[in-house]
């Protein structure tokens, strides 16, 4: 019971929060973002520290391309609940949209450290490094990927391409 555990104690506040949150989700799903934001704002009036509300608002701001607002809310959600993978994914995505690639990669690396069985995050991180021509860092990610999953043809092909970009034909040939 989040209200009681956070000293809100008032059952009516809890009901108001729950109702407002569910209405915000409903309007988000139906595409009425203005109404969704209004309900989520109401939630923040009741419980200003709610990471889930900040996450939902951050998603809405990102969809409307307000990346600065989305970044602030995503950071606040992650700070409030650093173990939540979804909050970190929002943060990484917003950072990517703002071309803050190195920081986005750090968030993916953090997610991978906690969830090493999530193959797609290795590939996202490697692709981001490749997009900014950080070939060595992309190779490092593929190396971590291969330690987790074994040597795979797609990862080896990507590493060959990266070694070629580094003009390291010797290492490129080793992976063939």
GROMACS .gro file of C-alpha atoms in nm:
model
  176
    1UNK     CA    1   0.000   0.000   0.000
    2UNK     CA    2   0.207   0.292  -0.132
    3UNK     CA    3   0.001   0.569   0.033
    4UNK     CA    4   0.029   0.431   0.383
    5UNK     CA    5   0.394   0.340   0.343
    6UNK     CA    6   0.474   0.692   0.228
    7UNK     CA    7   0.281   0.866   0.501
    8UNK     CA    8  -0.013   0.971   0.288
    9UNK     CA    9  -0.244   0.761   0.501
   10UNK     CA   10  -0.558   0.909   0.357
   11UNK     CA   11  -0.768   0.640   0.189
   12UNK     CA   12  -0.933   0.903  -0.029
   13UNK     CA   13  -0.598   1.015  -0.162
   14UNK     CA   14  -0.517   0.656  -0.249
   15UNK     CA   15  -0.846   0.613  -0.429
   16UNK     CA   16  -0.799   0.943  -0.609
   17UNK     CA   17  -0.447   0.841  -0.712
   18UNK     CA   18  -0.557   0.496  -0.831
   19UNK     CA   19  -0.853   0.639  -1.023
   20UNK     CA   20  -0.643   0.914  -1.182
   21UNK     CA   21  -0.369   0.670  -1.276
   22UNK     CA   22  -0.610   0.425  -1.439
   23UNK     CA   23  -0.781   0.708  -1.626
   24UNK     CA   24  -0.441   0.832  -1.743
   25UNK     CA   25  -0.356   0.485  -1.872
   26UNK     CA   26  -0.697   0.458  -2.040
   27UNK     CA   27  -0.653   0.790  -2.220
   28UNK     CA   28  -0.297   0.704  -2.317
   29UNK     CA   29  -0.416   0.378  -2.473
   30UNK     CA   30  -0.697   0.551  -2.660
   31UNK     CA   31  -0.459   0.817  -2.791
   32UNK     CA   32  -0.600   1.115  -2.600
   33UNK     CA   33  -0.263   1.226  -2.469
   34UNK     CA   34  -0.386   1.562  -2.342
   35UNK     CA   35  -0.635   1.391  -2.110
   36UNK     CA   36  -0.376   1.131  -2.012
   37UNK     CA   37  -0.131   1.404  -1.912
   38UNK     CA   38  -0.401   1.579  -1.708
   39UNK     CA   39  -0.473   1.261  -1.511
   40UNK     CA   40  -0.107   1.178  -1.461
   41UNK     CA   41  -0.045   1.535  -1.345
   42UNK     CA   42  -0.323   1.482  -1.090
   43UNK     CA   43  -0.136   1.172  -0.970
   44UNK     CA   44   0.178   1.380  -0.919
   45UNK     CA   45  -0.021   1.631  -0.715
   46UNK     CA   46  -0.120   1.346  -0.485
   47UNK     CA   47   0.215   1.165  -0.483
   48UNK     CA   48   0.489   1.384  -0.633
   49UNK     CA   49   0.755   1.114  -0.609
   50UNK     CA   50   0.571   0.843  -0.802
   51UNK     CA   51   0.824   0.684  -1.039
   52UNK     CA   52   0.556   0.500  -1.237
   53UNK     CA   53   0.374   0.827  -1.308
   54UNK     CA   54   0.701   0.993  -1.410
   55UNK     CA   55   0.767   0.697  -1.640
   56UNK     CA   56   0.422   0.725  -1.800
   57UNK     CA   57   0.454   1.102  -1.843
   58UNK     CA   58   0.806   1.058  -1.979
   59UNK     CA   59   0.672   0.818  -2.241
   60UNK     CA   60   0.401   1.065  -2.339
   61UNK     CA   61   0.650   1.350  -2.366
   62UNK     CA   62   0.878   1.136  -2.578
   63UNK     CA   63   0.592   1.052  -2.813
   64UNK     CA   64   0.528   1.424  -2.850
   65UNK     CA   65   0.902   1.475  -2.912
   66UNK     CA   66   0.959   1.677  -2.594
   67UNK     CA   67   1.288   1.498  -2.533
   68UNK     CA   68   1.411   1.739  -2.266
   69UNK     CA   69   1.101   1.688  -2.052
   70UNK     CA   70   1.106   1.314  -2.119
   71UNK     CA   71   1.473   1.297  -2.018
   72UNK     CA   72   1.412   1.474  -1.689
   73UNK     CA   73   1.121   1.245  -1.599
   74UNK     CA   74   1.304   0.930  -1.709
   75UNK     CA   75   1.604   1.024  -1.495
   76UNK     CA   76   1.376   1.089  -1.197
   77UNK     CA   77   1.199   0.754  -1.243
   78UNK     CA   78   1.532   0.567  -1.263
   79UNK     CA   79   1.665   0.753  -0.959
   80UNK     CA   80   1.355   0.659  -0.761
   81UNK     CA   81   1.366   0.294  -0.870
   82UNK     CA   82   1.706   0.205  -1.020
   83UNK     CA   83   1.624  -0.165  -1.051
   84UNK     CA   84   1.329  -0.111  -1.288
   85UNK     CA   85   1.433  -0.223  -1.636
   86UNK     CA   86   1.146  -0.036  -1.807
   87UNK     CA   87   1.247   0.296  -1.655
   88UNK     CA   88   1.604   0.239  -1.775
   89UNK     CA   89   1.485   0.148  -2.122
   90UNK     CA   90   1.290   0.472  -2.145
   91UNK     CA   91   1.599   0.661  -2.029
   92UNK     CA   92   1.820   0.487  -2.287
   93UNK     CA   93   1.570   0.556  -2.564
   94UNK     CA   94   1.539   0.925  -2.476
   95UNK     CA   95   1.916   0.959  -2.454
   96UNK     CA   96   1.942   0.800  -2.798
   97UNK     CA   97   1.685   1.045  -2.938
   98UNK     CA   98   1.888   1.332  -2.795
   99UNK     CA   99   2.206   1.189  -2.956
  100UNK     CA  100   2.358   1.125  -2.615
  101UNK     CA  101   2.484   0.792  -2.743
  102UNK     CA  102   2.765   0.725  -2.497
  103UNK     CA  103   2.531   0.774  -2.202
  104UNK     CA  104   2.261   0.560  -2.369
  105UNK     CA  105   2.519   0.285  -2.415
  106UNK     CA  106   2.609   0.309  -2.047
  107UNK     CA  107   2.244   0.258  -1.958
  108UNK     CA  108   2.225  -0.048  -2.184
  109UNK     CA  109   2.545  -0.183  -2.026
  110UNK     CA  110   2.384  -0.136  -1.686
  111UNK     CA  111   2.073  -0.322  -1.801
  112UNK     CA  112   2.289  -0.602  -1.943
  113UNK     CA  113   2.477  -0.632  -1.613
  114UNK     CA  114   2.147  -0.692  -1.435
  115UNK     CA  115   1.980  -0.894  -1.712
  116UNK     CA  116   2.260  -1.072  -1.901
  117UNK     CA  117   2.010  -1.309  -2.064
  118UNK     CA  118   1.845  -1.028  -2.263
  119UNK     CA  119   2.020  -1.072  -2.596
  120UNK     CA  120   1.862  -0.771  -2.765
  121UNK     CA  121   2.030  -0.521  -2.531
  122UNK     CA  122   2.377  -0.630  -2.638
  123UNK     CA  123   2.279  -0.573  -2.999
  124UNK     CA  124   2.124  -0.233  -2.925
  125UNK     CA  125   2.437  -0.121  -2.743
  126UNK     CA  126   2.668  -0.248  -3.018
  127UNK     CA  127   2.457  -0.081  -3.288
  128UNK     CA  128   2.463   0.250  -3.102
  129UNK     CA  129   2.841   0.241  -3.074
  130UNK     CA  130   2.861   0.154  -3.444
  131UNK     CA  131   2.633   0.448  -3.528
  132UNK     CA  132   2.886   0.689  -3.378
  133UNK     CA  133   3.187   0.505  -3.521
  134UNK     CA  134   3.312   0.376  -3.185
  135UNK     CA  135   3.429   0.055  -3.347
  136UNK     CA  136   3.640  -0.075  -3.057
  137UNK     CA  137   3.357  -0.029  -2.809
  138UNK     CA  138   3.115  -0.209  -3.042
  139UNK     CA  139   3.362  -0.496  -3.069
  140UNK     CA  140   3.385  -0.509  -2.689
  141UNK     CA  141   3.007  -0.541  -2.671
  142UNK     CA  142   3.011  -0.825  -2.924
  143UNK     CA  143   3.285  -0.992  -2.718
  144UNK     CA  144   3.064  -0.973  -2.406
  145UNK     CA  145   2.775  -1.106  -2.616
  146UNK     CA  146   2.984  -1.404  -2.729
  147UNK     CA  147   3.092  -1.477  -2.372
  148UNK     CA  148   2.725  -1.498  -2.278
  149UNK     CA  149   2.588  -1.680  -2.586
  150UNK     CA  150   2.889  -1.838  -2.752
  151UNK     CA  151   3.029  -1.753  -3.092
  152UNK     CA  152   2.755  -1.688  -3.344
  153UNK     CA  153   2.774  -1.622  -3.713
  154UNK     CA  154   2.588  -1.286  -3.701
  155UNK     CA  155   2.811  -1.150  -3.423
  156UNK     CA  156   3.124  -1.274  -3.601
  157UNK     CA  157   3.015  -1.105  -3.923
  158UNK     CA  158   2.957  -0.779  -3.739
  159UNK     CA  159   3.299  -0.803  -3.575
  160UNK     CA  160   3.463  -0.867  -3.914
  161UNK     CA  161   3.296  -0.554  -4.049
  162UNK     CA  162   3.417  -0.355  -3.748
  163UNK     CA  163   3.775  -0.485  -3.771
  164UNK     CA  164   3.768  -0.395  -4.141
  165UNK     CA  165   3.667  -0.040  -4.051
  166UNK     CA  166   3.962  -0.032  -3.813
  167UNK     CA  167   4.184  -0.152  -4.099
  168UNK     CA  168   4.283  -0.451  -3.888
  169UNK     CA  169   4.280  -0.722  -4.153
  170UNK     CA  170   4.465  -0.967  -3.931
  171UNK     CA  171   4.193  -0.967  -3.664
  172UNK     CA  172   3.929  -0.958  -3.934
  173UNK     CA  173   4.068  -1.278  -4.087
  174UNK     CA  174   4.080  -1.453  -3.749
  175UNK     CA  175   3.699  -1.422  -3.728
  176UNK     CA  176   3.636  -1.571  -4.071
   0.00000   0.00000   0.00000
